[in-house]
mmCIF file of N, CA and C in Angstrom:
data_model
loop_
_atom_site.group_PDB
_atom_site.id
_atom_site.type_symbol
_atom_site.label_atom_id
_atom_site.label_comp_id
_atom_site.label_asym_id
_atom_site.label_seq_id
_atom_site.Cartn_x
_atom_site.Cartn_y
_atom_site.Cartn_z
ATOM 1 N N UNK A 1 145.460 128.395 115.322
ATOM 2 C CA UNK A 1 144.418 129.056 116.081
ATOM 3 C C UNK A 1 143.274 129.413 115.116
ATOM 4 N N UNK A 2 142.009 129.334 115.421
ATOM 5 C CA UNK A 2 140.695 129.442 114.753
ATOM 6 C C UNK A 2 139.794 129.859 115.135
ATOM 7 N N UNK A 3 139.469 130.826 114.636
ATOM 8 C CA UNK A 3 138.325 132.378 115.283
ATOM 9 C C UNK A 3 136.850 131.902 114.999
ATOM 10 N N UNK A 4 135.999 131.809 116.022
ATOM 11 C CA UNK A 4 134.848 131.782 115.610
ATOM 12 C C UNK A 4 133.834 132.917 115.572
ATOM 13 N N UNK A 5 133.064 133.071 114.958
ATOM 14 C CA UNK A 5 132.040 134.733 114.943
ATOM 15 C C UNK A 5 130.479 134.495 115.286
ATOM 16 N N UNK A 6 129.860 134.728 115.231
ATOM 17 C CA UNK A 6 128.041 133.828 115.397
ATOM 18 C C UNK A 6 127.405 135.415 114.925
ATOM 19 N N UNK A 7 126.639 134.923 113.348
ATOM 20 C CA UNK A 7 125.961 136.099 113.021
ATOM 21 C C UNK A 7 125.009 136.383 114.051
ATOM 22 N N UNK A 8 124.386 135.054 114.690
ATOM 23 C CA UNK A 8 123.305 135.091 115.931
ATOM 24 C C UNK A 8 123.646 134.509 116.821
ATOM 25 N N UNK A 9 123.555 134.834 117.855
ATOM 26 C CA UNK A 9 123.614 134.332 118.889
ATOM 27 C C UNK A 9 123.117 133.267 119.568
ATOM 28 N N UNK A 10 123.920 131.823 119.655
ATOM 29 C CA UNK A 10 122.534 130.770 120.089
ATOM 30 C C UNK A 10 121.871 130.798 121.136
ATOM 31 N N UNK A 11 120.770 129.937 120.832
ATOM 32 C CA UNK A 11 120.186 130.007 122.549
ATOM 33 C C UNK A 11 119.165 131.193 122.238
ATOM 34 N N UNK A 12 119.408 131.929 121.222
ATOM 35 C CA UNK A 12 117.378 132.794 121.112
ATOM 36 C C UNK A 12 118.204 133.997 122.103
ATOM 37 N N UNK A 13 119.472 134.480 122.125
ATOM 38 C CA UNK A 13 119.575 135.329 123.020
ATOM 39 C C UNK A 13 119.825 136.389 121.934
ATOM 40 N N UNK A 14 119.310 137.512 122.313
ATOM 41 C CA UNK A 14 118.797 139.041 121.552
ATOM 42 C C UNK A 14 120.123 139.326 121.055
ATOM 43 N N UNK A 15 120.276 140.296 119.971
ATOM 44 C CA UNK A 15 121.636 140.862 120.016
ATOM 45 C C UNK A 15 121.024 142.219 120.640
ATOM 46 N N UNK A 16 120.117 142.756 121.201
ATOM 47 C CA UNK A 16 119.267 143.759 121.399
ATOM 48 C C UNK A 16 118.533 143.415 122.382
ATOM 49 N N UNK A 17 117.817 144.912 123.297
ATOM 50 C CA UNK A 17 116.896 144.209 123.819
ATOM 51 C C UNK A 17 115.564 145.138 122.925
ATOM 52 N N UNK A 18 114.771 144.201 122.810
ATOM 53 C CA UNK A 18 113.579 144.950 121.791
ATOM 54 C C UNK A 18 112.587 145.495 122.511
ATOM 55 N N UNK A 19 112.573 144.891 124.504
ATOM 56 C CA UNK A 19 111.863 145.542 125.352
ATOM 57 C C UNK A 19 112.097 147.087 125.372
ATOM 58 N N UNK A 20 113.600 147.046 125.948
ATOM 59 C CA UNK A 20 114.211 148.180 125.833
ATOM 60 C C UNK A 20 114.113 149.591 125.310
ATOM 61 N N UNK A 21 113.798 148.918 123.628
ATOM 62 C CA UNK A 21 114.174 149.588 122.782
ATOM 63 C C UNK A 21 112.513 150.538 122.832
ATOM 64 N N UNK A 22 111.446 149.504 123.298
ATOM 65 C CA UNK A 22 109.966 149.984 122.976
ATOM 66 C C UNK A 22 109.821 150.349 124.228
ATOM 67 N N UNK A 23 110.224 150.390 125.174
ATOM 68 C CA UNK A 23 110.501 151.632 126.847
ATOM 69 C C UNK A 23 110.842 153.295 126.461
ATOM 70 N N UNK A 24 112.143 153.033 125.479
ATOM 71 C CA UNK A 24 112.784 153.949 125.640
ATOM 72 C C UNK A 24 111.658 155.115 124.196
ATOM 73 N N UNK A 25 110.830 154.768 123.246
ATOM 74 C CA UNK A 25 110.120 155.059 122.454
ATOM 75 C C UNK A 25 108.421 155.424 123.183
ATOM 76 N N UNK A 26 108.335 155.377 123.988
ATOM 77 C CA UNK A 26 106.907 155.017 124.839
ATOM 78 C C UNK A 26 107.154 156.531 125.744
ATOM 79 N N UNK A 27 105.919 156.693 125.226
ATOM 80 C CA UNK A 27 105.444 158.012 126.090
ATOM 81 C C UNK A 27 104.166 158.330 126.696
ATOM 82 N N UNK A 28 103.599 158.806 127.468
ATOM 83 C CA UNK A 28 102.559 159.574 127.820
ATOM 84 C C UNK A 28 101.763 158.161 128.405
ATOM 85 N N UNK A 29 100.764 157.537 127.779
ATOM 86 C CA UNK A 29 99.489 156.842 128.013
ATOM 87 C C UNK A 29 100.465 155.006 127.850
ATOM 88 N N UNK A 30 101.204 154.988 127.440
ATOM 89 C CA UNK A 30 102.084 153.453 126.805
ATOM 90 C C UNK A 30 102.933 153.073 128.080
ATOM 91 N N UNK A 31 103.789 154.876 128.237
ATOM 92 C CA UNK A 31 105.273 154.422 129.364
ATOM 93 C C UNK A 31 104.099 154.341 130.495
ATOM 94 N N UNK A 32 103.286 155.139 130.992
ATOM 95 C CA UNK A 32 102.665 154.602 132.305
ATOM 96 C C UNK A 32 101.979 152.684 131.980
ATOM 97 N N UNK A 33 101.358 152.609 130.995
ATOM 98 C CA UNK A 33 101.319 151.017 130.832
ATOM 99 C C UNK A 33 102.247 150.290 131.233
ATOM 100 N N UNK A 34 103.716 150.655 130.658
ATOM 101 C CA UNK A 34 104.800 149.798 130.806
ATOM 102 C C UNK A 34 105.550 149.569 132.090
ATOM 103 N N UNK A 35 105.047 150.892 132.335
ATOM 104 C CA UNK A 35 105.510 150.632 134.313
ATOM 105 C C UNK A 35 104.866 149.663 134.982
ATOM 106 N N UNK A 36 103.330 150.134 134.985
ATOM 107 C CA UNK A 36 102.624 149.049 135.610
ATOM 108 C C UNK A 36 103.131 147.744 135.282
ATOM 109 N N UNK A 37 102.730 147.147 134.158
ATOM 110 C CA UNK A 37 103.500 146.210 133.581
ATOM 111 C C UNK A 37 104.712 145.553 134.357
ATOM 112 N N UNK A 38 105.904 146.518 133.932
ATOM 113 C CA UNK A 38 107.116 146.039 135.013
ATOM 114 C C UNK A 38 106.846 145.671 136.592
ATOM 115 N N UNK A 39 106.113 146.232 137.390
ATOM 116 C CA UNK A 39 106.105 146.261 138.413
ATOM 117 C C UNK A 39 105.433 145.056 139.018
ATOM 118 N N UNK A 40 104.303 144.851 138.290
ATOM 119 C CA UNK A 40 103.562 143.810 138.216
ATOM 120 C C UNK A 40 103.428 142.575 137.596
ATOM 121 N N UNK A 41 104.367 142.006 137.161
ATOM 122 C CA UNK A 41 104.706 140.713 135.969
ATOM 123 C C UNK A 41 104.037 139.738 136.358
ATOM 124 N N UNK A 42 103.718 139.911 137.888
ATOM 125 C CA UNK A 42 103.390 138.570 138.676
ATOM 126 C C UNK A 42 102.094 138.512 138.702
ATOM 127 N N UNK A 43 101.931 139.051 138.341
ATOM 128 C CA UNK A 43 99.879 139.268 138.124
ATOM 129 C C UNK A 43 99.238 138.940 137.181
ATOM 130 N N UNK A 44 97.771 138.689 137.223
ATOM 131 C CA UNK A 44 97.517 138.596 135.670
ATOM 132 C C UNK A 44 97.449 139.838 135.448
ATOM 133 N N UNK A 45 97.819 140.180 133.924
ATOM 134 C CA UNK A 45 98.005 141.664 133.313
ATOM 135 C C UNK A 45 97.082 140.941 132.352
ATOM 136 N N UNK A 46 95.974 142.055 131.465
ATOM 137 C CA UNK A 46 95.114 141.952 130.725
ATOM 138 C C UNK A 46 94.576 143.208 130.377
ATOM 139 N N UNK A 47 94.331 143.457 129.135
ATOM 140 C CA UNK A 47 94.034 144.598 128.559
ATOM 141 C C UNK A 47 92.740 145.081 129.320
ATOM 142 N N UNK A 48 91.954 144.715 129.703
ATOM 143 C CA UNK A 48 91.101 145.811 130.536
ATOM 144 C C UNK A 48 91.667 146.310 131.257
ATOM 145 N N UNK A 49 92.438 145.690 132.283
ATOM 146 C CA UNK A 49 93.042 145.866 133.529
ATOM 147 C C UNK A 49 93.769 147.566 133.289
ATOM 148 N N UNK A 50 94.397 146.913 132.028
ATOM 149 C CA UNK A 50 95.757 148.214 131.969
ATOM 150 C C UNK A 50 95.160 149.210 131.202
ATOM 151 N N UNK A 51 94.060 148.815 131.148
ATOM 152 C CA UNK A 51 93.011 150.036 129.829
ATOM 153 C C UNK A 51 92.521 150.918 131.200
ATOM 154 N N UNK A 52 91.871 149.945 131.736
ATOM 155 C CA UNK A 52 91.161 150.719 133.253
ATOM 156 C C UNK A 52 92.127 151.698 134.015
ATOM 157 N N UNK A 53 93.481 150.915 134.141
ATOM 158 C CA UNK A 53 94.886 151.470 135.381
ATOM 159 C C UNK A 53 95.608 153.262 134.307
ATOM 160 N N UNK A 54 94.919 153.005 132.932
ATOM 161 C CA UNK A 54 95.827 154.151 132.156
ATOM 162 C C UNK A 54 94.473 155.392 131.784
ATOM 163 N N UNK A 55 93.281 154.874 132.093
ATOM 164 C CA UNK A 55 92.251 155.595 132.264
ATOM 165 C C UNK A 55 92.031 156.019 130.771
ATOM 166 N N UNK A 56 91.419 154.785 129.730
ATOM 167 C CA UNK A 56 91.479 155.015 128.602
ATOM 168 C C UNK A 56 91.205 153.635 127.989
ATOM 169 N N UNK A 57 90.188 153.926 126.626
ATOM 170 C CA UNK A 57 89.227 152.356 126.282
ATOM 171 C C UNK A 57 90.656 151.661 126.024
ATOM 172 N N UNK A 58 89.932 150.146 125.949
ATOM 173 C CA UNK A 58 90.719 148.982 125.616
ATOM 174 C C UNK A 58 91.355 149.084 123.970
ATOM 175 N N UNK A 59 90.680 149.602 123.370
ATOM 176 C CA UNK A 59 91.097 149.561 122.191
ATOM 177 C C UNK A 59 91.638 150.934 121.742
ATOM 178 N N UNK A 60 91.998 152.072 122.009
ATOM 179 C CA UNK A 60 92.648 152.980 121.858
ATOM 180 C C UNK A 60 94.130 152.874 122.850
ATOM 181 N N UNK A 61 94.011 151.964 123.823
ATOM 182 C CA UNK A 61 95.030 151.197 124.337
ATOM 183 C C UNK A 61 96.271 150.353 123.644
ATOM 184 N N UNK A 62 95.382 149.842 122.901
ATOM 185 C CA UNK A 62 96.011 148.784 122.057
ATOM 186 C C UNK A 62 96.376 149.450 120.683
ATOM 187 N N UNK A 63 95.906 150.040 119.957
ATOM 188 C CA UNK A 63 96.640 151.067 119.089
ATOM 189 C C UNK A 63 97.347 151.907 119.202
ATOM 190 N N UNK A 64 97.553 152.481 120.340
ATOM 191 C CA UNK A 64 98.689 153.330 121.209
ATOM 192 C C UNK A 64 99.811 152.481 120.962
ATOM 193 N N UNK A 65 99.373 151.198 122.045
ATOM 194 C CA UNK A 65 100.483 150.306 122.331
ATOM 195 C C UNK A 65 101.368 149.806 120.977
ATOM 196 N N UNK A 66 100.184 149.525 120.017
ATOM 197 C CA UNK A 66 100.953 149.381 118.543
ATOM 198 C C UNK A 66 101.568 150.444 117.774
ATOM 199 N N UNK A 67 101.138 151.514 117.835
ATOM 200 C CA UNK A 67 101.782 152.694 117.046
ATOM 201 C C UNK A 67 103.631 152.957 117.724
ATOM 202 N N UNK A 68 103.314 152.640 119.160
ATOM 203 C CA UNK A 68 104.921 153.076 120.083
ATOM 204 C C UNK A 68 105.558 151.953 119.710
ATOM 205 N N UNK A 69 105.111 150.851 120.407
ATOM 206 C CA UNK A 69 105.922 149.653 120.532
ATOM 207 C C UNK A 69 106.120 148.676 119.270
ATOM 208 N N UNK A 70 105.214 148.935 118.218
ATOM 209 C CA UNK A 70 104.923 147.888 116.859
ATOM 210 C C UNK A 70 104.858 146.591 117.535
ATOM 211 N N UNK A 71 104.392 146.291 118.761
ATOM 212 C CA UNK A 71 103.757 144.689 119.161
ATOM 213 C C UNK A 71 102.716 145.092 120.069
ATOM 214 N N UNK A 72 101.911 144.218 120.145
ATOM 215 C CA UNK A 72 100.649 144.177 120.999
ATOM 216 C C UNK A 72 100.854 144.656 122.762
ATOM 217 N N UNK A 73 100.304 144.933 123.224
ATOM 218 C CA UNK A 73 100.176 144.755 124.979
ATOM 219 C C UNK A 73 100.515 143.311 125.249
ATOM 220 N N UNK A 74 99.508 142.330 124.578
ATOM 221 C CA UNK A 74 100.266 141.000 125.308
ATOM 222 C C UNK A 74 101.591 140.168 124.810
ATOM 223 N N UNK A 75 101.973 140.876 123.863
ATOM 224 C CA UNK A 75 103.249 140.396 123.089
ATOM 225 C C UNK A 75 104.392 141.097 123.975
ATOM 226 N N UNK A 76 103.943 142.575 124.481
ATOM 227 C CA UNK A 76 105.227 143.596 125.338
ATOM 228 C C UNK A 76 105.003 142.597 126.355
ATOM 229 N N UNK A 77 103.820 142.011 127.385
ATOM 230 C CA UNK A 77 103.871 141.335 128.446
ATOM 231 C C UNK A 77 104.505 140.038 128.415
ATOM 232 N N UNK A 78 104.335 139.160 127.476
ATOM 233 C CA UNK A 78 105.019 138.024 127.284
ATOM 234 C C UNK A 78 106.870 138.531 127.382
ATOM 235 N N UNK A 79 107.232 139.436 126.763
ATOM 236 C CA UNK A 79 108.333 139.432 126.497
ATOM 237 C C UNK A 79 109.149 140.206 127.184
ATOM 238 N N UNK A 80 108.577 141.024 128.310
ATOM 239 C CA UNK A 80 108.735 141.694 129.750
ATOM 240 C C UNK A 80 108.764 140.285 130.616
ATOM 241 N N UNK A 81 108.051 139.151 130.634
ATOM 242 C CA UNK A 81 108.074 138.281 131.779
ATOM 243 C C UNK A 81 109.004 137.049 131.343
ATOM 244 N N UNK A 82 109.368 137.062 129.959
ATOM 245 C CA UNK A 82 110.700 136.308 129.386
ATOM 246 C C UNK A 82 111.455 136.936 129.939
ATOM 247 N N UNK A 83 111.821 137.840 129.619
ATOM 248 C CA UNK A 83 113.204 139.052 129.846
ATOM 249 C C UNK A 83 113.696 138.225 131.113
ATOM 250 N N UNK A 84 112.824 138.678 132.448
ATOM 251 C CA UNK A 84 112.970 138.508 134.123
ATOM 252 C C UNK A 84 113.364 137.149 134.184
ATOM 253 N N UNK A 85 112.063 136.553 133.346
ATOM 254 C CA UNK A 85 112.564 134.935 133.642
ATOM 255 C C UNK A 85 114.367 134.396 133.192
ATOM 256 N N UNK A 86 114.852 135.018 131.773
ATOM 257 C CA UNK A 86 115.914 134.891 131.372
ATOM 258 C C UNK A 86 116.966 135.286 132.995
ATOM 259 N N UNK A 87 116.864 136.091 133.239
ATOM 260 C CA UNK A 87 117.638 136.508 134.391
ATOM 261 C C UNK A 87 117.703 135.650 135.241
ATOM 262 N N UNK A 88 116.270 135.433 135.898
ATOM 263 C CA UNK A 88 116.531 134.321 137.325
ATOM 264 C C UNK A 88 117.346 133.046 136.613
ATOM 265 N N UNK A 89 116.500 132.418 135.888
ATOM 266 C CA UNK A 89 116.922 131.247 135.451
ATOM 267 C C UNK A 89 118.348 130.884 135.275
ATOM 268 N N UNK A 90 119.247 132.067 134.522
ATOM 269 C CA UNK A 90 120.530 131.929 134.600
ATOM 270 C C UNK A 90 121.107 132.209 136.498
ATOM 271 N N UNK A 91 120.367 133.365 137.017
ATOM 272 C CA UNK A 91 121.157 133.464 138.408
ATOM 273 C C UNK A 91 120.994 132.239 138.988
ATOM 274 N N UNK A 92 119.811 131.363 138.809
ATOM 275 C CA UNK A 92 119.902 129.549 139.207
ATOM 276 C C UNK A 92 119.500 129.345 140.386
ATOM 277 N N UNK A 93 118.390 130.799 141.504
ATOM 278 C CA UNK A 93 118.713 130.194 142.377
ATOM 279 C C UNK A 93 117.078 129.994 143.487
ATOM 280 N N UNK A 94 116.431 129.877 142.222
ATOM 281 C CA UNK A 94 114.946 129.662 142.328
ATOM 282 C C UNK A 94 114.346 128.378 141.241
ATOM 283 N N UNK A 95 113.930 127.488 141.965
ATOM 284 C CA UNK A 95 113.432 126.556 140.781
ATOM 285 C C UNK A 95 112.603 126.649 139.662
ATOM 286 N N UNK A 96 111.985 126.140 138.519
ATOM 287 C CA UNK A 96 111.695 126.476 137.464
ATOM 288 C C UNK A 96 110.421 126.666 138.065
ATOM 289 N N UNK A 97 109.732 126.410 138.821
ATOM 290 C CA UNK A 97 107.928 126.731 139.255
ATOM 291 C C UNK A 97 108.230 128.211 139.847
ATOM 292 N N UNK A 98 109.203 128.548 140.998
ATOM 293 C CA UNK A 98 109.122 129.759 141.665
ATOM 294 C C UNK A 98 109.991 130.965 140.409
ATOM 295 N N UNK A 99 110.525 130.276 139.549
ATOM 296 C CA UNK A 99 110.645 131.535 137.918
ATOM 297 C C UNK A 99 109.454 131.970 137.248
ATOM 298 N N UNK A 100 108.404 130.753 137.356
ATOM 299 C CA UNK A 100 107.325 130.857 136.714
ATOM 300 C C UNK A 100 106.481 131.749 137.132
ATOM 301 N N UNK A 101 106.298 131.505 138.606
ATOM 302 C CA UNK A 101 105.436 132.144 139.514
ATOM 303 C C UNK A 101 105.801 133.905 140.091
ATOM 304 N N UNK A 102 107.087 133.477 139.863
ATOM 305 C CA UNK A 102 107.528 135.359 140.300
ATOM 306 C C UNK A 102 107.691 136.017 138.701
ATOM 307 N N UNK A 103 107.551 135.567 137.426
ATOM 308 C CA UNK A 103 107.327 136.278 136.418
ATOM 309 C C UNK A 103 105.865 136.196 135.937
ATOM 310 N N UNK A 104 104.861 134.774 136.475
ATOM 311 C CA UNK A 104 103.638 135.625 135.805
ATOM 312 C C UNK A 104 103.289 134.129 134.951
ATOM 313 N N UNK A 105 104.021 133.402 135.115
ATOM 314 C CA UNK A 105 103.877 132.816 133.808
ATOM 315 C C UNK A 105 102.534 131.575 134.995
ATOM 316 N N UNK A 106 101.996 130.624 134.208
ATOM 317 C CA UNK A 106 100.783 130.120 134.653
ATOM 318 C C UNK A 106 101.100 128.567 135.636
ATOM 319 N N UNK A 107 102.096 128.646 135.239
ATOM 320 C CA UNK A 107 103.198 127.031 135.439
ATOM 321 C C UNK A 107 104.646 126.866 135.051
ATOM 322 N N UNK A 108 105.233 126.413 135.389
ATOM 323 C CA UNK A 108 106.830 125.972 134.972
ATOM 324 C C UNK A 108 106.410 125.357 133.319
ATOM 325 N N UNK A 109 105.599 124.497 133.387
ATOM 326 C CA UNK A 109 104.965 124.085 131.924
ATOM 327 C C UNK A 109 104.982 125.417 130.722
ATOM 328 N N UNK A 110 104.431 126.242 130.797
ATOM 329 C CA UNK A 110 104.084 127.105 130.481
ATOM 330 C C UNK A 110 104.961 127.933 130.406
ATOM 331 N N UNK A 111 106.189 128.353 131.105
ATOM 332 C CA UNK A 111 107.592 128.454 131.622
ATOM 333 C C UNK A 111 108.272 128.295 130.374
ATOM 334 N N UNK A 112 108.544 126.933 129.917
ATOM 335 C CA UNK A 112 109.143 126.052 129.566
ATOM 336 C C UNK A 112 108.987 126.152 127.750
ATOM 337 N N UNK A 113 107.535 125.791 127.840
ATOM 338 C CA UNK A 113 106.625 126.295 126.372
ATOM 339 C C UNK A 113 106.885 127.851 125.558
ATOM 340 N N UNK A 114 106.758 128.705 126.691
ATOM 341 C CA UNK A 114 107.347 130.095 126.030
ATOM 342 C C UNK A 114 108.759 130.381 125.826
ATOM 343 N N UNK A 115 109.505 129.537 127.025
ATOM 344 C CA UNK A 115 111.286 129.699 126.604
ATOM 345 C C UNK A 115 111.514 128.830 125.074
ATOM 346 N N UNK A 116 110.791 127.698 124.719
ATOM 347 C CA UNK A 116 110.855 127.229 123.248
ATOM 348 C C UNK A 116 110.572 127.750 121.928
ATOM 349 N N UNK A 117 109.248 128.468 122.243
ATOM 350 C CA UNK A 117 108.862 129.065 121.100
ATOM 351 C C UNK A 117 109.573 130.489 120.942
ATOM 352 N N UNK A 118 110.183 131.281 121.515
ATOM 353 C CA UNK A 118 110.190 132.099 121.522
ATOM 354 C C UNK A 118 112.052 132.504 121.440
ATOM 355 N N UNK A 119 112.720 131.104 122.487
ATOM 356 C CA UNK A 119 114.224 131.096 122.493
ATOM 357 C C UNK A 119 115.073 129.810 121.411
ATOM 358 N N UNK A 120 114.025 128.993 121.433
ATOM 359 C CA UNK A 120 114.331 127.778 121.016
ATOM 360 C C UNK A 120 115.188 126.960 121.550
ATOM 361 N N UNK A 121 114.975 127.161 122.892
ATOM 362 C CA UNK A 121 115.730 126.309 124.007
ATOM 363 C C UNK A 121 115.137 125.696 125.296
ATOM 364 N N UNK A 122 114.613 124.955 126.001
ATOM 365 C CA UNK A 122 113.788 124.993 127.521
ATOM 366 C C UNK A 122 114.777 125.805 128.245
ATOM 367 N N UNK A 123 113.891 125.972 129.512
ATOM 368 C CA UNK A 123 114.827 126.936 130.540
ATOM 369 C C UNK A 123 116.246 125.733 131.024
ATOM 370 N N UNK A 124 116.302 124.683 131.387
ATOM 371 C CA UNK A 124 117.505 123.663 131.737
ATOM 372 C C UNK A 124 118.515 124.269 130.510
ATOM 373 N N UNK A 125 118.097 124.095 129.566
ATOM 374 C CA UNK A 125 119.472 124.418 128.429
ATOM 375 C C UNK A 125 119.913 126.134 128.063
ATOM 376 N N UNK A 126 118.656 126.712 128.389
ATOM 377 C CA UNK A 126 119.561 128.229 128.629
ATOM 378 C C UNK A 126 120.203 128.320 129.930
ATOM 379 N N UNK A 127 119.780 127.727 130.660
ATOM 380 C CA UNK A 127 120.704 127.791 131.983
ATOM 381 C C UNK A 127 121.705 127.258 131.817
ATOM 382 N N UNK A 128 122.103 125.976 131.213
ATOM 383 C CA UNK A 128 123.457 125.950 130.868
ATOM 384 C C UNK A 128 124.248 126.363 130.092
ATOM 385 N N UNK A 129 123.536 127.569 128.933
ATOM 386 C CA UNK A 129 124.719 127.799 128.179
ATOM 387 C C UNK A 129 124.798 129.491 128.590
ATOM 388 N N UNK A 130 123.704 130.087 129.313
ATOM 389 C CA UNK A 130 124.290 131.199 130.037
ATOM 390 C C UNK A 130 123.807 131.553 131.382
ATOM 391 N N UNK A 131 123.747 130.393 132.119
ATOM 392 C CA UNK A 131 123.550 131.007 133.927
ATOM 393 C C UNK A 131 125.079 131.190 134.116
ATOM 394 N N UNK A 132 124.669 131.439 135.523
ATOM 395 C CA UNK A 132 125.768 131.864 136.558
ATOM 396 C C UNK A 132 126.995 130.702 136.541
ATOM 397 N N UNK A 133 128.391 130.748 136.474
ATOM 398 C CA UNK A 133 129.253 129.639 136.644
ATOM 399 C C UNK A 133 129.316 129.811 137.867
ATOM 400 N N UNK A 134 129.347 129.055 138.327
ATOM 401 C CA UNK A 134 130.145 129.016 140.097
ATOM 402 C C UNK A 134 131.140 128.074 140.071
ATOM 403 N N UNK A 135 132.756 129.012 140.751
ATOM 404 C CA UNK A 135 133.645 128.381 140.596
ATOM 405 C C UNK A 135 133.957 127.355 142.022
ATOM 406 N N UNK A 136 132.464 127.210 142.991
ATOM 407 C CA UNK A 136 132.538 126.156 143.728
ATOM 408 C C UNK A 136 132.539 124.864 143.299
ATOM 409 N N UNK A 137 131.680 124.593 141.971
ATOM 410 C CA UNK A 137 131.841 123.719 141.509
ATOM 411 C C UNK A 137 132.856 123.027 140.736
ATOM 412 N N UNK A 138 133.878 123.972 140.230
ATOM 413 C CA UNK A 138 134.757 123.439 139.706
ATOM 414 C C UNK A 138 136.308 122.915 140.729
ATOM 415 N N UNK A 139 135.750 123.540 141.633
ATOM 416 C CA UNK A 139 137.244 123.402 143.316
ATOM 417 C C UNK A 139 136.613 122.467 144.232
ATOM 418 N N UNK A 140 135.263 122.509 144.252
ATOM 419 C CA UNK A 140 134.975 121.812 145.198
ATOM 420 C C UNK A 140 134.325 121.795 146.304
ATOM 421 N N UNK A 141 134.510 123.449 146.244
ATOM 422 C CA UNK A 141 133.854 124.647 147.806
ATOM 423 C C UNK A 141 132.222 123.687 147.546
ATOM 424 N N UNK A 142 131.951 123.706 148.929
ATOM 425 C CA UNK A 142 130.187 123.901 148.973
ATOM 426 C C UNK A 142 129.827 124.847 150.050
#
């Protein structure tokens, strides 16, 4: 018998979540950003927008956002609309355009481009090494 360990995890999957971690650190003028944010993935989000929605310049926005979170507004947004996308994609039960489109992203292309750079996998191959199993497929059920 032979134990395997993985200092990292393949597939670009977190041992952490680093969203998480910059939610739970975020206060006052940032956590109301980050709500909006959450609520809205599907939108375009853009630093005026969320400068305007937190009632406060664009650029005292963005140094906020860096002092709490140590990443940008559009680095927390990219990686708030990965997060969601990671989820559907494994639950399997929306195609790669309607993942794209209910997280924000511009295209399945685009989809696809950020699950690489960022997981080092396209969405097809994180879905197979952590979506949903369904044991219809292995019996036969449809």
């Amino acid at each position: 018998m032979s134990w395997w360990f993985f200092v990292k995890r393949p597939g670009g999957q977190a041992q952490f979540s680093t969203q998480l971690n910059a939610q739970n650190k975020a206060t006052g003028v940032v956590a109301k950003a980050q709500a909006y944010i959450q609520k809205n993935l599907d939108k375009s989000l853009g630093l005026a927008l969320l400068a305007e929605y937190c009632c406060v310049s664009e650029r005292h926005l963005f140094r906020l956002f860096k002092e709490s979170c140590e990443s940008s507004p559009a680095a927390y947004i990219e990686s708030s609309r990965l997060n969601l996308a990671q989820q559907l994609v494994c639950e399997g039960r929306l195609s790669f355009q309607q993942v794209a489109e209910r997280c924000g992203f511009v295209s399945a292309d685009n989809l696809r481009r950020v699950f690489l750079r960022r997981l080092g996998v396209n969405p097809r191959e994180y879905k197979a090494r952590f979506g949903t199993y369904s044991l219809s497929n292995e019996v036969g059920i449809d």
